mmCIF file with all atom_site columns, C-alpha atoms in Angstrom:
data_model
loop_
_atom_site.group_PDB
_atom_site.id
_atom_site.type_symbol
_atom_site.label_atom_id
_atom_site.label_alt_id
_atom_site.label_comp_id
_atom_site.label_asym_id
_atom_site.label_entity_id
_atom_site.label_seq_id
_atom_site.pdbx_PDB_ins_code
_atom_site.Cartn_x
_atom_site.Cartn_y
_atom_site.Cartn_z
_atom_site.occupancy
_atom_site.B_iso_or_equiv
_atom_site.pdbx_formal_charge
_atom_site.auth_seq_id
_atom_site.auth_comp_id
_atom_site.auth_asym_id
_atom_site.auth_atom_id
_atom_site.pdbx_PDB_model_num
ATOM 1   C CA . MET A 1 1   ? 75.091  81.288 127.695 1.00 74.00 ? 1   MET A CA 1
ATOM 2   C CA . ARG A 1 2   ? 71.072  80.791 127.605 1.00 78.00 ? 2   ARG A CA 1
ATOM 3   C CA . THR A 1 3   ? 71.023  83.099 125.046 1.00 82.00 ? 3   THR A CA 1
ATOM 4   C CA . ASN A 1 4   ? 73.163  81.609 122.658 1.00 86.00 ? 4   ASN A CA 1
ATOM 5   C CA . THR A 1 5   ? 71.426  78.398 122.612 1.00 89.00 ? 5   THR A CA 1
ATOM 6   C CA . GLY A 1 6   ? 68.571  79.719 121.886 1.00 91.00 ? 6   GLY A CA 1
ATOM 7   C CA . LEU A 1 7   ? 70.125  81.003 118.958 1.00 95.00 ? 7   LEU A CA 1
ATOM 8   C CA . TRP A 1 8   ? 71.799  78.153 117.900 1.00 95.00 ? 8   TRP A CA 1
ATOM 9   C CA . TRP A 1 9   ? 68.465  76.127 118.167 1.00 96.00 ? 9   TRP A CA 1
ATOM 10  C CA . LEU A 1 10  ? 66.856  78.960 116.130 1.00 97.00 ? 10  LEU A CA 1
ATOM 11  C CA . LEU A 1 11  ? 69.444  78.260 113.632 1.00 97.00 ? 11  LEU A CA 1
ATOM 12  C CA . THR A 1 12  ? 68.961  74.751 113.677 1.00 97.00 ? 12  THR A CA 1
ATOM 13  C CA . VAL A 1 13  ? 65.068  75.055 112.646 1.00 97.00 ? 13  VAL A CA 1
ATOM 14  C CA . PHE A 1 14  ? 65.970  77.598 110.747 1.00 97.00 ? 14  PHE A CA 1
ATOM 15  C CA . PHE A 1 15  ? 68.147  75.642 108.362 1.00 97.00 ? 15  PHE A CA 1
ATOM 16  C CA . ALA A 1 16  ? 66.064  72.368 108.106 1.00 97.00 ? 16  ALA A CA 1
ATOM 17  C CA . LEU A 1 17  ? 63.165  74.529 107.413 1.00 97.00 ? 17  LEU A CA 1
ATOM 18  C CA . VAL A 1 18  ? 65.432  76.202 104.364 1.00 97.00 ? 18  VAL A CA 1
ATOM 19  C CA . GLY A 1 19  ? 66.817  71.996 103.607 1.00 95.00 ? 19  GLY A CA 1
ATOM 20  C CA . MET A 1 20  ? 63.336  71.449 103.558 1.00 95.00 ? 20  MET A CA 1
ATOM 21  C CA . VAL A 1 21  ? 62.134  73.870 101.393 1.00 94.00 ? 21  VAL A CA 1
ATOM 22  C CA . TYR A 1 22  ? 65.054  72.889 98.995  1.00 92.00 ? 22  TYR A CA 1
ATOM 23  C CA . ILE A 1 23  ? 64.266  69.935 99.120  1.00 90.00 ? 23  ILE A CA 1
ATOM 24  C CA . VAL A 1 24  ? 60.862  70.286 97.821  1.00 88.00 ? 24  VAL A CA 1
ATOM 25  C CA . TRP A 1 25  ? 61.335  73.050 95.232  1.00 87.00 ? 25  TRP A CA 1
ATOM 26  C CA . ASN A 1 26  ? 64.220  71.100 93.585  1.00 84.00 ? 26  ASN A CA 1
ATOM 27  C CA . ILE A 1 27  ? 61.284  68.047 93.291  1.00 81.00 ? 27  ILE A CA 1
ATOM 28  C CA . VAL A 1 28  ? 58.245  70.425 91.591  1.00 80.00 ? 28  VAL A CA 1
ATOM 29  C CA . ALA A 1 29  ? 60.051  73.263 90.937  1.00 73.00 ? 29  ALA A CA 1
ATOM 30  C CA . HIS A 1 30  ? 60.953  72.196 86.945  1.00 68.00 ? 30  HIS A CA 1
ATOM 31  C CA . PRO A 1 31  ? 57.431  71.858 85.306  1.00 65.00 ? 31  PRO A CA 1
ATOM 32  C CA . ASP A 1 32  ? 59.211  72.532 81.685  1.00 69.00 ? 32  ASP A CA 1
ATOM 33  C CA . LEU A 1 33  ? 61.707  69.409 82.395  1.00 67.00 ? 33  LEU A CA 1
ATOM 34  C CA . PRO A 1 34  ? 59.394  66.554 83.458  1.00 64.00 ? 34  PRO A CA 1
ATOM 35  C CA . TRP A 1 35  ? 61.980  64.491 83.229  1.00 64.00 ? 35  TRP A CA 1
ATOM 36  C CA . TYR A 1 36  ? 64.332  65.873 86.281  1.00 67.00 ? 36  TYR A CA 1
ATOM 37  C CA . ARG A 1 37  ? 62.327  65.810 88.846  1.00 67.00 ? 37  ARG A CA 1
ATOM 38  C CA . ALA A 1 38  ? 64.719  64.801 91.441  1.00 75.00 ? 38  ALA A CA 1
ATOM 39  C CA . ILE A 1 39  ? 66.629  65.949 94.163  1.00 80.00 ? 39  ILE A CA 1
ATOM 40  C CA . GLU A 1 40  ? 69.470  68.142 94.551  1.00 83.00 ? 40  GLU A CA 1
ATOM 41  C CA . TRP A 1 41  ? 71.978  66.379 97.045  1.00 87.00 ? 41  TRP A CA 1
ATOM 42  C CA . VAL A 1 42  ? 74.590  68.579 97.287  1.00 92.00 ? 42  VAL A CA 1
ATOM 43  C CA . GLY A 1 43  ? 72.563  71.933 98.781  1.00 92.00 ? 43  GLY A CA 1
ATOM 44  C CA . ALA A 1 44  ? 70.134  69.017 100.314 1.00 92.00 ? 44  ALA A CA 1
ATOM 45  C CA . VAL A 1 45  ? 72.690  67.441 102.269 1.00 95.00 ? 45  VAL A CA 1
ATOM 46  C CA . ALA A 1 46  ? 74.706  70.426 103.100 1.00 96.00 ? 46  ALA A CA 1
ATOM 47  C CA . LEU A 1 47  ? 72.089  72.359 104.626 1.00 96.00 ? 47  LEU A CA 1
ATOM 48  C CA . ILE A 1 48  ? 70.642  69.275 106.506 1.00 96.00 ? 48  ILE A CA 1
ATOM 49  C CA . PHE A 1 49  ? 74.179  68.711 107.793 1.00 97.00 ? 49  PHE A CA 1
ATOM 50  C CA . THR A 1 50  ? 74.458  72.217 108.457 1.00 97.00 ? 50  THR A CA 1
ATOM 51  C CA . SER A 1 51  ? 70.906  72.090 110.365 1.00 97.00 ? 51  SER A CA 1
ATOM 52  C CA . LEU A 1 52  ? 72.652  68.933 112.371 1.00 97.00 ? 52  LEU A CA 1
ATOM 53  C CA . MET A 1 53  ? 76.018  71.224 113.458 1.00 97.00 ? 53  MET A CA 1
ATOM 54  C CA . GLY A 1 54  ? 73.576  73.456 114.574 1.00 96.00 ? 54  GLY A CA 1
ATOM 55  C CA . ALA A 1 55  ? 72.101  71.257 116.569 1.00 97.00 ? 55  ALA A CA 1
ATOM 56  C CA . LEU A 1 56  ? 75.000  69.898 118.385 1.00 97.00 ? 56  LEU A CA 1
ATOM 57  C CA . ILE A 1 57  ? 76.758  72.847 119.333 1.00 96.00 ? 57  ILE A CA 1
ATOM 58  C CA . ALA A 1 58  ? 73.455  74.029 120.544 1.00 95.00 ? 58  ALA A CA 1
ATOM 59  C CA . PHE A 1 59  ? 72.900  70.869 122.682 1.00 96.00 ? 59  PHE A CA 1
ATOM 60  C CA . TYR A 1 60  ? 76.690  71.142 123.768 1.00 94.00 ? 60  TYR A CA 1
ATOM 61  C CA . ILE A 1 61  ? 75.649  74.463 124.744 1.00 91.00 ? 61  ILE A CA 1
ATOM 62  C CA . SER A 1 62  ? 73.498  73.862 126.871 1.00 91.00 ? 62  SER A CA 1
ATOM 63  C CA . ARG A 1 63  ? 74.531  70.969 128.505 1.00 91.00 ? 63  ARG A CA 1
ATOM 64  C CA . VAL A 1 64  ? 77.988  73.293 129.234 1.00 88.00 ? 64  VAL A CA 1
ATOM 65  C CA . HIS A 1 65  ? 74.882  75.620 131.132 1.00 84.00 ? 65  HIS A CA 1
ATOM 66  C CA . ASN A 1 66  ? 73.229  73.336 132.482 1.00 85.00 ? 66  ASN A CA 1
ATOM 67  C CA . ALA A 1 67  ? 76.873  71.517 133.749 1.00 86.00 ? 67  ALA A CA 1
ATOM 68  C CA . GLN A 1 68  ? 78.554  74.612 135.625 1.00 80.00 ? 68  GLN A CA 1
ATOM 69  C CA . GLY A 1 69  ? 75.311  75.095 137.706 1.00 73.00 ? 69  GLY A CA 1
ATOM 70  C CA . GLY A 1 70  ? 75.598  79.045 137.310 1.00 72.00 ? 70  GLY A CA 1
ATOM 71  C CA . GLU A 1 71  ? 74.692  81.677 135.077 1.00 76.00 ? 71  GLU A CA 1
ATOM 72  C CA . LEU A 1 72  ? 78.226  83.153 133.056 1.00 77.00 ? 72  LEU A CA 1
ATOM 73  C CA . PRO A 1 73  ? 78.436  87.222 133.198 1.00 78.00 ? 73  PRO A CA 1
ATOM 74  C CA . GLU A 1 74  ? 77.565  87.857 129.708 1.00 75.00 ? 74  GLU A CA 1
ATOM 75  C CA . ASP A 1 75  ? 74.334  86.765 130.922 1.00 76.00 ? 75  ASP A CA 1
ATOM 76  C CA . VAL A 1 76  ? 73.759  88.995 133.879 1.00 80.00 ? 76  VAL A CA 1
ATOM 77  C CA . LEU A 1 77  ? 72.698  92.288 133.196 1.00 83.00 ? 77  LEU A CA 1
ATOM 78  C CA . THR A 1 78  ? 74.236  94.193 135.790 1.00 87.00 ? 78  THR A CA 1
ATOM 79  C CA . SER A 1 79  ? 77.782  92.956 135.612 1.00 83.00 ? 79  SER A CA 1
ATOM 80  C CA . ASP A 1 80  ? 80.553  94.714 134.668 1.00 84.00 ? 80  ASP A CA 1
ATOM 81  C CA . ILE A 1 81  ? 82.813  93.928 131.503 1.00 79.00 ? 81  ILE A CA 1
ATOM 82  C CA . ASP A 1 82  ? 85.800  92.921 133.613 1.00 80.00 ? 82  ASP A CA 1
ATOM 83  C CA . ASP A 1 83  ? 83.910  90.438 135.536 1.00 79.00 ? 83  ASP A CA 1
ATOM 84  C CA . GLY A 1 84  ? 84.067  88.033 132.298 1.00 76.00 ? 84  GLY A CA 1
ATOM 85  C CA . ASP A 1 85  ? 87.191  89.248 131.753 1.00 77.00 ? 85  ASP A CA 1
ATOM 86  C CA . PRO A 1 86  ? 89.559  85.856 131.553 1.00 75.00 ? 86  PRO A CA 1
ATOM 87  C CA . GLU A 1 87  ? 93.264  85.444 132.751 1.00 75.00 ? 87  GLU A CA 1
ATOM 88  C CA . LEU A 1 88  ? 95.012  84.650 128.988 1.00 73.00 ? 88  LEU A CA 1
ATOM 89  C CA . GLY A 1 89  ? 98.015  83.753 130.041 1.00 74.00 ? 89  GLY A CA 1
ATOM 90  C CA . GLU A 1 90  ? 101.975 85.414 129.981 1.00 75.00 ? 90  GLU A CA 1
ATOM 91  C CA . PHE A 1 91  ? 102.699 86.731 126.501 1.00 75.00 ? 91  PHE A CA 1
ATOM 92  C CA . SER A 1 92  ? 105.464 88.334 125.207 1.00 77.00 ? 92  SER A CA 1
ATOM 93  C CA . PRO A 1 93  ? 105.046 92.043 123.325 1.00 77.00 ? 93  PRO A CA 1
ATOM 94  C CA . TRP A 1 94  ? 108.834 91.644 122.420 1.00 81.00 ? 94  TRP A CA 1
ATOM 95  C CA . SER A 1 95  ? 108.999 88.527 120.665 1.00 85.00 ? 95  SER A CA 1
ATOM 96  C CA . TRP A 1 96  ? 110.069 88.073 117.709 1.00 89.00 ? 96  TRP A CA 1
ATOM 97  C CA . TRP A 1 97  ? 109.563 84.028 117.180 1.00 91.00 ? 97  TRP A CA 1
ATOM 98  C CA . PRO A 1 98  ? 105.768 84.560 116.524 1.00 92.00 ? 98  PRO A CA 1
ATOM 99  C CA . ILE A 1 99  ? 107.104 86.322 113.456 1.00 94.00 ? 99  ILE A CA 1
ATOM 100 C CA . VAL A 1 100 ? 109.548 83.545 112.499 1.00 94.00 ? 100 VAL A CA 1
ATOM 101 C CA . LEU A 1 101 ? 107.390 81.006 113.343 1.00 94.00 ? 101 LEU A CA 1
ATOM 102 C CA . ALA A 1 102 ? 104.798 82.444 110.684 1.00 95.00 ? 102 ALA A CA 1
ATOM 103 C CA . PHE A 1 103 ? 107.941 82.605 108.021 1.00 95.00 ? 103 PHE A CA 1
ATOM 104 C CA . SER A 1 104 ? 108.522 79.091 108.165 1.00 95.00 ? 104 SER A CA 1
ATOM 105 C CA . ALA A 1 105 ? 104.725 78.297 107.978 1.00 94.00 ? 105 ALA A CA 1
ATOM 106 C CA . ALA A 1 106 ? 104.744 80.444 104.847 1.00 95.00 ? 106 ALA A CA 1
ATOM 107 C CA . LEU A 1 107 ? 107.708 78.661 103.613 1.00 94.00 ? 107 LEU A CA 1
ATOM 108 C CA . ALA A 1 108 ? 107.163 75.484 103.866 1.00 92.00 ? 108 ALA A CA 1
ATOM 109 C CA . MET A 1 109 ? 103.460 76.282 102.204 1.00 93.00 ? 109 MET A CA 1
ATOM 110 C CA . ILE A 1 110 ? 104.878 77.646 99.252  1.00 93.00 ? 110 ILE A CA 1
ATOM 111 C CA . GLY A 1 111 ? 107.668 74.746 99.102  1.00 92.00 ? 111 GLY A CA 1
ATOM 112 C CA . LEU A 1 112 ? 104.037 72.986 98.465  1.00 89.00 ? 112 LEU A CA 1
ATOM 113 C CA . ALA A 1 113 ? 102.652 75.363 95.919  1.00 91.00 ? 113 ALA A CA 1
ATOM 114 C CA . VAL A 1 114 ? 106.320 75.471 94.259  1.00 92.00 ? 114 VAL A CA 1
ATOM 115 C CA . GLY A 1 115 ? 108.960 72.937 94.818  1.00 88.00 ? 115 GLY A CA 1
ATOM 116 C CA . ALA A 1 116 ? 109.094 69.913 97.222  1.00 89.00 ? 116 ALA A CA 1
ATOM 117 C CA . TRP A 1 117 ? 112.985 71.068 97.869  1.00 92.00 ? 117 TRP A CA 1
ATOM 118 C CA . MET A 1 118 ? 111.676 74.263 100.205 1.00 92.00 ? 118 MET A CA 1
ATOM 119 C CA . VAL A 1 119 ? 109.060 72.143 102.547 1.00 92.00 ? 119 VAL A CA 1
ATOM 120 C CA . PRO A 1 120 ? 112.629 70.549 104.495 1.00 93.00 ? 120 PRO A CA 1
ATOM 121 C CA . ILE A 1 121 ? 114.303 74.224 104.604 1.00 93.00 ? 121 ILE A CA 1
ATOM 122 C CA . GLY A 1 122 ? 110.677 75.290 106.275 1.00 92.00 ? 122 GLY A CA 1
ATOM 123 C CA . VAL A 1 123 ? 110.464 72.254 108.829 1.00 93.00 ? 123 VAL A CA 1
ATOM 124 C CA . GLY A 1 124 ? 113.691 73.189 109.832 1.00 95.00 ? 124 GLY A CA 1
ATOM 125 C CA . VAL A 1 125 ? 112.720 77.098 109.842 1.00 95.00 ? 125 VAL A CA 1
ATOM 126 C CA . PHE A 1 126 ? 109.959 75.629 112.237 1.00 95.00 ? 126 PHE A CA 1
ATOM 127 C CA . VAL A 1 127 ? 111.901 73.343 114.988 1.00 96.00 ? 127 VAL A CA 1
ATOM 128 C CA . ILE A 1 128 ? 114.287 76.889 115.386 1.00 95.00 ? 128 ILE A CA 1
ATOM 129 C CA . ALA A 1 129 ? 111.736 79.066 115.730 1.00 93.00 ? 129 ALA A CA 1
ATOM 130 C CA . ILE A 1 130 ? 109.751 76.807 118.319 1.00 93.00 ? 130 ILE A CA 1
ATOM 131 C CA . VAL A 1 131 ? 112.553 75.793 120.359 1.00 93.00 ? 131 VAL A CA 1
ATOM 132 C CA . GLY A 1 132 ? 113.932 80.426 120.626 1.00 90.00 ? 132 GLY A CA 1
ATOM 133 C CA . TRP A 1 133 ? 109.591 80.750 121.118 1.00 88.00 ? 133 TRP A CA 1
ATOM 134 C CA . VAL A 1 134 ? 109.992 78.113 123.893 1.00 87.00 ? 134 VAL A CA 1
ATOM 135 C CA . TYR A 1 135 ? 113.158 79.441 125.655 1.00 87.00 ? 135 TYR A CA 1
ATOM 136 C CA . GLU A 1 136 ? 113.513 82.763 124.922 1.00 84.00 ? 136 GLU A CA 1
ATOM 137 C CA . TYR A 1 137 ? 112.490 83.036 128.650 1.00 80.00 ? 137 TYR A CA 1
ATOM 138 C CA . TYR A 1 138 ? 115.846 80.792 129.471 1.00 80.00 ? 138 TYR A CA 1
ATOM 139 C CA . ARG A 1 139 ? 118.597 83.242 127.904 1.00 73.00 ? 139 ARG A CA 1
ATOM 140 C CA . GLY A 1 140 ? 119.348 86.897 128.028 1.00 70.00 ? 140 GLY A CA 1
ATOM 141 C CA . TYR A 1 141 ? 117.531 89.908 130.237 1.00 71.00 ? 141 TYR A CA 1
ATOM 142 C CA . PHE A 1 142 ? 114.428 87.862 130.696 1.00 65.00 ? 142 PHE A CA 1
ATOM 143 C CA . ALA A 1 143 ? 116.062 84.963 131.990 1.00 66.00 ? 143 ALA A CA 1
ATOM 144 C CA . ARG A 1 144 ? 114.415 83.161 135.444 1.00 62.00 ? 144 ARG A CA 1
#
């Protein structure tokens, strides 16, 4: 995480520098248009806020690293790949419910684009898919 913190601080400085260059360039770069000596606000604000967001992420990562009190496996040169492999949970490789859930989201989004009457159908399929996915271990061959 120390490397990630350094990279985010580097990105923060880069975007702040580019933002300042962008602002100065907008002010002095139009000698043929003397009436156009103004800041282009959309790009300037976007670059400055990008710098601030990079600083926010860098600060958060550095605080988390300090709170952990140790190094992550990614920072130790002698660690194996398995040292940083967390337990992600239990997933059903045979489950069809995620596909039904994706279909319900697609149906609702198509309903927003085509006709509002399709959105309740998508929501209904969504409810069925969520209930089916949550309770798939309570029936059939894999019931507990």
